[in-house]
Amino acid sequence: MRIGLIGTGRIGTFHATALSRHREVGSLIVTDADTARAQELADRLGETAAPSVDDIFTWGVDAIVITAATSAHAELIGRAARSGLPVFCEKPIALDLPGTLAALAEVDAAGTVLQLGFQRRFDAGYTAAREAVRSGRLGRLHTVRAMTSDQSPPPADYLPLSGGLYRDCLVHDFDILRWVTGHDVVEVYATGSDAGPAMFREANDVDTAAAVLTLDDGTLATATATRLNGAGYDVRMELAGELDQIGVGLDDRTPIASTEPAGPPPADKPWMGFLERFGPAYEAELAAFVEVVRGERANPCDGREALHALRIAEACELSRHERRPVRLSEIPGARG
């Protein structure tokens, strides 16, 4: 199998390394707007660098992996669909609903495959939580608490391009909430704070956010996020039911200290970033994509899943700006 990878930044480098090691991937062609960076990566992996995106398509590949800048995702998805190629794309498809819906329409029209990179679906902890909920072990689920806390903020020039904290960061929590519980969000109430560094205010973004989400079965969920969690990278989910309660993301590297005399000690080596925390999950989602391309399994995260999560993020942004609860029925694309 020959795979073309577009974008050799941090996540692109990680994905290229994983694909280059995969036994079913015979060769890899990488490209990037920074041609020197792409060439350096190709040399290091013993693979091929293409001078441009056009070459990826004209040289002939069996599938495309998109890890380029977010602004290029929708166009590249459409181009791959028109070429009849299956695509793996890091989230998001686009930063707005019209762009997302247009790209999905191209995939539908071509009848091709689009797998989205929501890596938490491949994490052992979240998978076990899903099994616990679906098996009835927790009884009726009444409360879910989700959180994503970055150890340090991204560069200031990234913020205006990110789509904001809800679309860029909490969208992972929105997706995994649906995946674990099997239920959809019907209403949100969200707020945020820009009291941190001035770059967030300048980008019309927030550095910390919280949302209350009501699911279609009445379960209540909270989702919080921050860019300024100095203790480390902290991603967790707690699920409480009438029979039991479980937590995802609690281990000896969770960056939190207990104040109880008999509590666990602080982590000696707390998680510092997403690639470290979710490394095995990233590899597993790419292995799944290879199986999808080979026709060995169904698509585990169709592009429509990104649409569902984005609609929740859009509802949260509307709620934050208008300071009111927002029904998901107010957000376009429900039947997209």
CSV table of C-alpha atoms in Angstrom, one decimal:
chain,number,residue,atom,x,y,z
A,1,MET,CA,0.0,0.0,0.0
A,2,ARG,CA,1.3,3.5,-0.9
A,3,ILE,CA,0.0,6.4,1.2
A,4,GLY,CA,0.4,10.1,0.6
A,5,LEU,CA,0.7,12.3,3.8
A,6,ILE,CA,0.2,16.0,3.5
A,7,GLY,CA,1.6,18.1,6.3
A,8,THR,CA,4.8,17.3,8.2
A,9,GLY,CA,4.4,19.3,11.4
A,10,ARG,CA,4.2,17.8,14.8
A,11,ILE,CA,1.2,15.5,14.4
A,12,GLY,CA,2.2,14.8,10.7
A,13,THR,CA,5.6,13.7,11.8
A,14,PHE,CA,4.1,11.4,14.4
A,15,HIS,CA,1.7,9.9,11.9
A,16,ALA,CA,4.3,9.5,9.2
A,17,THR,CA,6.6,7.6,11.6
A,18,ALA,CA,3.8,5.3,12.6
A,19,LEU,CA,2.8,4.6,9.0
A,20,SER,CA,6.3,4.0,7.9
A,21,ARG,CA,6.6,1.2,10.5
A,22,HIS,CA,3.3,-0.4,9.6
A,23,ARG,CA,3.7,-3.8,7.9
A,24,GLU,CA,1.0,-3.1,5.3
A,25,VAL,CA,2.4,0.2,4.2
A,26,GLY,CA,4.9,-0.5,1.5
A,27,SER,CA,5.8,3.2,0.9
A,28,LEU,CA,5.0,6.7,2.1
A,29,ILE,CA,5.1,9.9,0.2
A,30,VAL,CA,5.2,13.1,2.3
A,31,THR,CA,4.8,16.7,1.4
A,32,ASP,CA,4.6,20.0,3.1
A,33,ALA,CA,4.5,23.8,2.3
A,34,ASP,CA,8.0,23.7,4.0
A,35,THR,CA,9.7,21.4,1.5
A,36,ALA,CA,12.9,21.2,3.5
A,37,ARG,CA,11.0,19.9,6.5
A,38,ALA,CA,9.2,17.3,4.4
A,39,GLN,CA,12.5,16.2,2.8
A,40,GLU,CA,14.2,15.9,6.2
A,41,LEU,CA,11.4,13.7,7.5
A,42,ALA,CA,11.5,11.5,4.4
A,43,ASP,CA,15.2,11.1,4.7
A,44,ARG,CA,15.0,10.1,8.3
A,45,LEU,CA,12.2,7.5,7.6
A,46,GLY,CA,13.7,6.2,4.4
A,47,GLU,CA,10.6,7.4,2.5
A,48,THR,CA,9.9,9.8,-0.4
A,49,ALA,CA,9.3,13.6,-0.3
A,50,ALA,CA,7.1,15.2,-2.9
A,51,PRO,CA,7.7,18.8,-4.0
A,52,SER,CA,4.0,19.7,-3.8
A,53,VAL,CA,0.5,18.4,-3.1
A,54,ASP,CA,-0.1,18.1,-6.8
A,55,ASP,CA,2.7,15.5,-7.0
A,56,ILE,CA,1.0,13.4,-4.2
A,57,PHE,CA,-2.0,13.0,-6.5
A,58,THR,CA,-0.2,12.6,-9.8
A,59,TRP,CA,2.4,10.1,-8.6
A,60,GLY,CA,-0.3,7.6,-7.6
A,61,VAL,CA,-1.3,6.6,-4.0
A,62,ASP,CA,-3.8,4.3,-2.5
A,63,ALA,CA,-4.9,6.6,0.3
A,64,ILE,CA,-4.4,10.1,1.7
A,65,VAL,CA,-3.6,11.2,5.2
A,66,ILE,CA,-4.2,14.9,5.9
A,67,THR,CA,-2.3,16.6,8.7
A,68,ALA,CA,-1.9,20.0,7.0
A,69,ALA,CA,-3.1,23.3,8.4
A,70,THR,CA,-6.7,23.3,9.3
A,71,SER,CA,-7.5,25.9,6.6
A,72,ALA,CA,-6.5,23.4,4.0
A,73,HIS,CA,-8.5,20.4,5.3
A,74,ALA,CA,-11.8,20.8,3.4
A,75,GLU,CA,-10.2,21.5,0.0
A,76,LEU,CA,-7.9,18.5,0.4
A,77,ILE,CA,-10.7,16.3,1.4
A,78,GLY,CA,-12.7,17.3,-1.6
A,79,ARG,CA,-9.7,16.8,-4.0
A,80,ALA,CA,-9.1,13.3,-2.6
A,81,ALA,CA,-12.8,12.5,-2.9
A,82,ARG,CA,-12.9,13.6,-6.5
A,83,SER,CA,-9.8,11.4,-7.1
A,84,GLY,CA,-11.6,8.4,-5.6
A,85,LEU,CA,-9.2,8.1,-2.7
A,86,PRO,CA,-10.0,7.2,0.9
A,87,VAL,CA,-8.9,9.8,3.4
A,88,PHE,CA,-7.8,10.0,7.0
A,89,CYS,CA,-8.0,13.6,8.2
A,90,GLU,CA,-7.1,15.2,11.5
A,91,LYS,CA,-10.0,17.1,13.0
A,92,PRO,CA,-11.6,19.4,12.1
A,93,ILE,CA,-12.9,19.1,8.6
A,94,ALA,CA,-13.3,22.8,8.6
A,95,LEU,CA,-13.8,25.6,11.2
A,96,ASP,CA,-17.3,26.3,10.2
A,97,LEU,CA,-20.5,24.4,9.4
A,98,PRO,CA,-20.8,25.5,5.7
A,99,GLY,CA,-17.2,24.3,5.0
A,100,THR,CA,-17.8,21.1,6.8
A,101,LEU,CA,-21.1,20.3,5.1
A,102,ALA,CA,-19.5,21.1,1.7
A,103,ALA,CA,-16.6,18.7,2.2
A,104,LEU,CA,-19.0,16.0,3.4
A,105,ALA,CA,-21.2,16.5,0.4
A,106,GLU,CA,-18.1,15.9,-1.9
A,107,VAL,CA,-17.3,12.7,0.0
A,108,ASP,CA,-20.9,11.5,-0.3
A,109,ALA,CA,-21.1,12.3,-4.0
A,110,ALA,CA,-17.9,10.4,-4.7
A,111,GLY,CA,-18.8,7.5,-2.5
A,112,THR,CA,-15.4,7.5,-0.9
A,113,VAL,CA,-14.2,7.0,2.7
A,114,LEU,CA,-13.4,9.8,5.2
A,115,GLN,CA,-12.1,8.8,8.6
A,116,LEU,CA,-11.7,11.6,11.2
A,117,GLY,CA,-8.9,11.7,13.8
A,118,PHE,CA,-10.8,11.6,17.1
A,119,GLN,CA,-8.1,9.5,18.7
A,120,ARG,CA,-9.8,9.2,22.1
A,121,ARG,CA,-12.1,6.6,20.6
A,122,PHE,CA,-9.0,4.3,20.4
A,123,ASP,CA,-7.7,5.0,23.9
A,124,ALA,CA,-7.9,2.0,26.3
A,125,GLY,CA,-9.5,4.0,29.1
A,126,TYR,CA,-12.3,5.5,27.0
A,127,THR,CA,-12.9,2.2,25.4
A,128,ALA,CA,-13.3,0.5,28.8
A,129,ALA,CA,-15.6,3.3,29.9
A,130,ARG,CA,-17.8,2.8,26.8
A,131,GLU,CA,-18.1,-0.9,27.6
A,132,ALA,CA,-19.0,-0.2,31.2
A,133,VAL,CA,-21.7,2.2,30.2
A,134,ARG,CA,-23.1,0.0,27.4
A,135,SER,CA,-23.1,-3.2,29.6
A,136,GLY,CA,-25.2,-1.6,32.3
A,137,ARG,CA,-22.5,-1.9,34.9
A,138,LEU,CA,-23.1,1.7,36.1
A,139,GLY,CA,-26.9,1.5,36.1
A,140,ARG,CA,-28.7,4.5,34.9
A,141,LEU,CA,-26.1,7.1,34.1
A,142,HIS,CA,-26.9,10.5,35.7
A,143,THR,CA,-23.7,12.6,35.6
A,144,VAL,CA,-20.7,12.8,33.3
A,145,ARG,CA,-17.8,15.1,34.0
A,146,ALA,CA,-15.3,15.7,31.2
A,147,MET,CA,-12.2,17.9,31.1
A,148,THR,CA,-9.3,18.8,28.9
A,149,SER,CA,-6.5,20.9,30.4
A,150,ASP,CA,-3.4,21.9,28.4
A,151,GLN,CA,-0.2,22.5,30.3
A,152,SER,CA,0.7,25.6,28.3
A,153,PRO,CA,-1.1,27.7,25.7
A,154,PRO,CA,-0.4,27.5,21.9
A,155,PRO,CA,1.5,30.2,20.1
A,156,ALA,CA,-0.4,33.5,19.8
A,157,ASP,CA,-0.5,33.3,16.0
A,158,TYR,CA,-2.3,29.9,16.2
A,159,LEU,CA,-5.3,31.2,18.2
A,160,PRO,CA,-7.0,33.2,15.4
A,161,LEU,CA,-6.7,30.1,13.2
A,162,SER,CA,-7.8,27.5,15.7
A,163,GLY,CA,-11.5,28.2,15.8
A,164,GLY,CA,-11.5,28.9,19.5
A,165,LEU,CA,-11.4,26.7,22.6
A,166,TYR,CA,-14.7,25.0,22.0
A,167,ARG,CA,-14.0,24.0,18.4
A,168,ASP,CA,-10.3,23.3,18.8
A,169,CYS,CA,-10.1,21.6,22.2
A,170,LEU,CA,-13.5,20.8,23.7
A,171,VAL,CA,-14.6,19.3,20.4
A,172,HIS,CA,-12.8,16.1,21.5
A,173,ASP,CA,-14.8,16.0,24.8
A,174,PHE,CA,-18.0,16.5,22.8
A,175,ASP,CA,-17.2,13.6,20.5
A,176,ILE,CA,-16.1,11.2,23.2
A,177,LEU,CA,-19.2,12.1,25.3
A,178,ARG,CA,-21.4,10.9,22.5
A,179,TRP,CA,-19.3,7.9,21.7
A,180,VAL,CA,-19.0,6.6,25.3
A,181,THR,CA,-22.7,7.2,26.3
A,182,GLY,CA,-24.4,6.5,23.0
A,183,HIS,CA,-26.6,9.6,23.4
A,184,ASP,CA,-26.8,12.9,21.7
A,185,VAL,CA,-26.6,16.4,23.2
A,186,VAL,CA,-29.9,18.3,23.0
A,187,GLU,CA,-29.0,21.5,24.9
A,188,VAL,CA,-26.0,23.4,26.1
A,189,TYR,CA,-25.2,26.3,28.4
A,190,ALA,CA,-21.6,27.6,28.1
A,191,THR,CA,-19.4,30.3,29.4
A,192,GLY,CA,-15.7,31.2,29.2
A,193,SER,CA,-13.1,33.4,30.7
A,194,ASP,CA,-10.4,35.4,28.9
A,195,ALA,CA,-8.8,36.7,32.2
A,196,GLY,CA,-5.4,35.1,31.3
A,197,PRO,CA,-2.9,36.3,28.7
A,198,ALA,CA,-4.0,39.2,26.5
A,199,MET,CA,-3.5,37.1,23.3
A,200,PHE,CA,-6.8,35.3,24.0
A,201,ARG,CA,-8.8,38.5,24.2
A,202,GLU,CA,-7.1,39.8,21.0
A,203,ALA,CA,-8.2,36.6,19.2
A,204,ASN,CA,-11.7,36.9,20.6
A,205,ASP,CA,-11.1,33.6,22.3
A,206,VAL,CA,-11.1,32.3,25.9
A,207,ASP,CA,-8.4,30.6,27.8
A,208,THR,CA,-10.8,28.7,30.1
A,209,ALA,CA,-14.3,27.4,29.4
A,210,ALA,CA,-17.1,25.4,30.9
A,211,ALA,CA,-20.3,23.9,29.5
A,212,VAL,CA,-23.3,22.1,30.9
A,213,LEU,CA,-24.8,19.7,28.4
A,214,THR,CA,-28.1,17.9,28.6
A,215,LEU,CA,-28.2,14.5,26.8
A,216,ASP,CA,-31.3,13.2,25.1
A,217,ASP,CA,-32.0,10.7,27.9
A,218,GLY,CA,-31.7,13.4,30.6
A,219,THR,CA,-28.2,12.7,31.7
A,220,LEU,CA,-26.3,15.8,32.7
A,221,ALA,CA,-22.7,16.4,31.6
A,222,THR,CA,-20.2,19.1,32.3
A,223,ALA,CA,-17.2,19.8,30.1
A,224,THR,CA,-14.4,22.1,31.0
A,225,ALA,CA,-11.1,23.1,29.3
A,226,THR,CA,-8.2,25.4,29.9
A,227,ARG,CA,-5.0,26.4,28.1
A,228,LEU,CA,-3.2,27.2,31.3
A,229,ASN,CA,-2.9,24.1,33.5
A,230,GLY,CA,0.6,24.5,34.8
A,231,ALA,CA,0.6,21.2,36.6
A,232,GLY,CA,0.5,19.3,33.3
A,233,TYR,CA,-1.7,17.9,30.6
A,234,ASP,CA,-4.9,16.6,32.2
A,235,VAL,CA,-7.6,14.8,30.2
A,236,ARG,CA,-10.2,12.9,32.3
A,237,MET,CA,-13.8,11.7,32.2
A,238,GLU,CA,-15.9,10.6,35.2
A,239,LEU,CA,-19.1,8.7,34.7
A,240,ALA,CA,-21.5,8.3,37.6
A,241,GLY,CA,-24.5,6.0,37.6
A,242,GLU,CA,-27.0,4.7,40.1
A,243,LEU,CA,-24.9,1.5,40.6
A,244,ASP,CA,-21.3,2.5,40.2
A,245,GLN,CA,-18.9,5.3,39.2
A,246,ILE,CA,-15.7,5.1,37.1
A,247,GLY,CA,-13.0,7.5,35.9
A,248,VAL,CA,-10.9,7.7,32.7
A,249,GLY,CA,-7.4,9.3,32.9
A,250,LEU,CA,-6.6,8.5,36.5
A,251,ASP,CA,-3.1,7.0,36.7
A,252,ASP,CA,0.3,7.6,38.3
A,253,ARG,CA,0.9,10.4,35.7
A,254,THR,CA,-2.3,12.4,36.3
A,255,PRO,CA,-1.1,16.0,37.2
A,256,ILE,CA,-3.1,16.5,40.3
A,257,ALA,CA,-2.1,16.3,44.0
A,258,SER,CA,-4.4,15.2,46.8
A,259,THR,CA,-4.7,17.3,50.0
A,260,GLU,CA,-5.8,14.2,52.0
A,261,PRO,CA,-3.3,12.8,54.5
A,262,ALA,CA,-3.8,9.3,53.1
A,263,GLY,CA,-4.2,10.4,49.5
A,264,PRO,CA,-2.0,9.3,46.6
A,265,PRO,CA,1.3,11.2,46.1
A,266,PRO,CA,1.8,13.7,43.3
A,267,ALA,CA,2.8,12.3,40.0
A,268,ASP,CA,6.6,12.0,39.6
A,269,LYS,CA,6.3,12.5,35.8
A,270,PRO,CA,3.0,14.1,34.9
A,271,TRP,CA,1.7,14.1,31.4
A,272,MET,CA,2.9,17.2,29.5
A,273,GLY,CA,1.2,16.9,26.1
A,274,PHE,CA,-1.3,15.1,23.9
A,275,LEU,CA,1.2,13.1,21.8
A,276,GLU,CA,2.7,11.6,24.9
A,277,ARG,CA,-0.6,10.9,26.6
A,278,PHE,CA,-2.4,9.5,23.5
A,279,GLY,CA,0.5,8.1,21.6
A,280,PRO,CA,-0.9,4.5,21.5
A,281,ALA,CA,-4.4,5.8,20.5
A,282,TYR,CA,-2.9,7.8,17.6
A,283,GLU,CA,-1.1,4.6,16.4
A,284,ALA,CA,-4.3,2.6,16.8
A,285,GLU,CA,-6.5,4.9,14.7
A,286,LEU,CA,-4.0,4.9,11.9
A,287,ALA,CA,-3.8,1.1,12.0
A,288,ALA,CA,-7.6,1.1,11.8
A,289,PHE,CA,-7.4,3.4,8.7
A,290,VAL,CA,-5.1,1.0,7.0
A,291,GLU,CA,-7.6,-1.8,7.7
A,292,VAL,CA,-10.4,0.4,6.3
A,293,VAL,CA,-8.5,1.0,3.1
A,294,ARG,CA,-7.8,-2.7,2.8
A,295,GLY,CA,-11.5,-3.4,3.2
A,296,GLU,CA,-11.0,-5.3,6.4
A,297,ARG,CA,-13.2,-3.3,8.7
A,298,ALA,CA,-15.9,-0.6,8.7
A,299,ASN,CA,-15.0,3.1,9.1
A,300,PRO,CA,-14.7,3.6,12.9
A,301,CYS,CA,-15.1,7.4,12.8
A,302,ASP,CA,-16.9,8.7,9.8
A,303,GLY,CA,-16.8,12.3,8.8
A,304,ARG,CA,-20.4,12.8,10.0
A,305,GLU,CA,-19.1,12.3,13.6
A,306,ALA,CA,-17.0,15.4,13.2
A,307,LEU,CA,-20.2,17.3,12.2
A,308,HIS,CA,-22.0,16.2,15.3
A,309,ALA,CA,-19.2,17.4,17.6
A,310,LEU,CA,-18.8,20.6,15.7
A,311,ARG,CA,-22.5,21.4,16.0
A,312,ILE,CA,-22.1,21.1,19.8
A,313,ALA,CA,-19.1,23.4,19.7
A,314,GLU,CA,-21.1,25.9,17.6
A,315,ALA,CA,-23.9,25.8,20.2
A,316,CYS,CA,-21.5,26.5,23.0
A,317,GLU,CA,-20.0,29.5,21.2
A,318,LEU,CA,-23.5,30.8,20.6
A,319,SER,CA,-24.4,30.2,24.2
A,320,ARG,CA,-21.3,32.0,25.4
A,321,HIS,CA,-21.9,35.1,23.3
A,322,GLU,CA,-25.6,35.3,24.0
A,323,ARG,CA,-25.5,34.1,27.6
A,324,ARG,CA,-28.3,31.7,27.3
A,325,PRO,CA,-29.1,28.0,26.9
A,326,VAL,CA,-29.0,26.9,23.3
A,327,ARG,CA,-30.9,23.9,21.8
A,328,LEU,CA,-29.0,21.8,19.3
A,329,SER,CA,-32.0,22.1,17.1
A,330,GLU,CA,-31.0,25.8,16.6
A,331,ILE,CA,-27.8,24.8,14.9
A,332,PRO,CA,-27.9,24.0,11.2
A,333,GLY,CA,-26.7,20.6,9.8
A,334,ALA,CA,-28.7,18.3,12.0
A,335,ARG,CA,-29.5,16.0,9.0
A,336,GLY,CA,-26.2,16.6,7.3
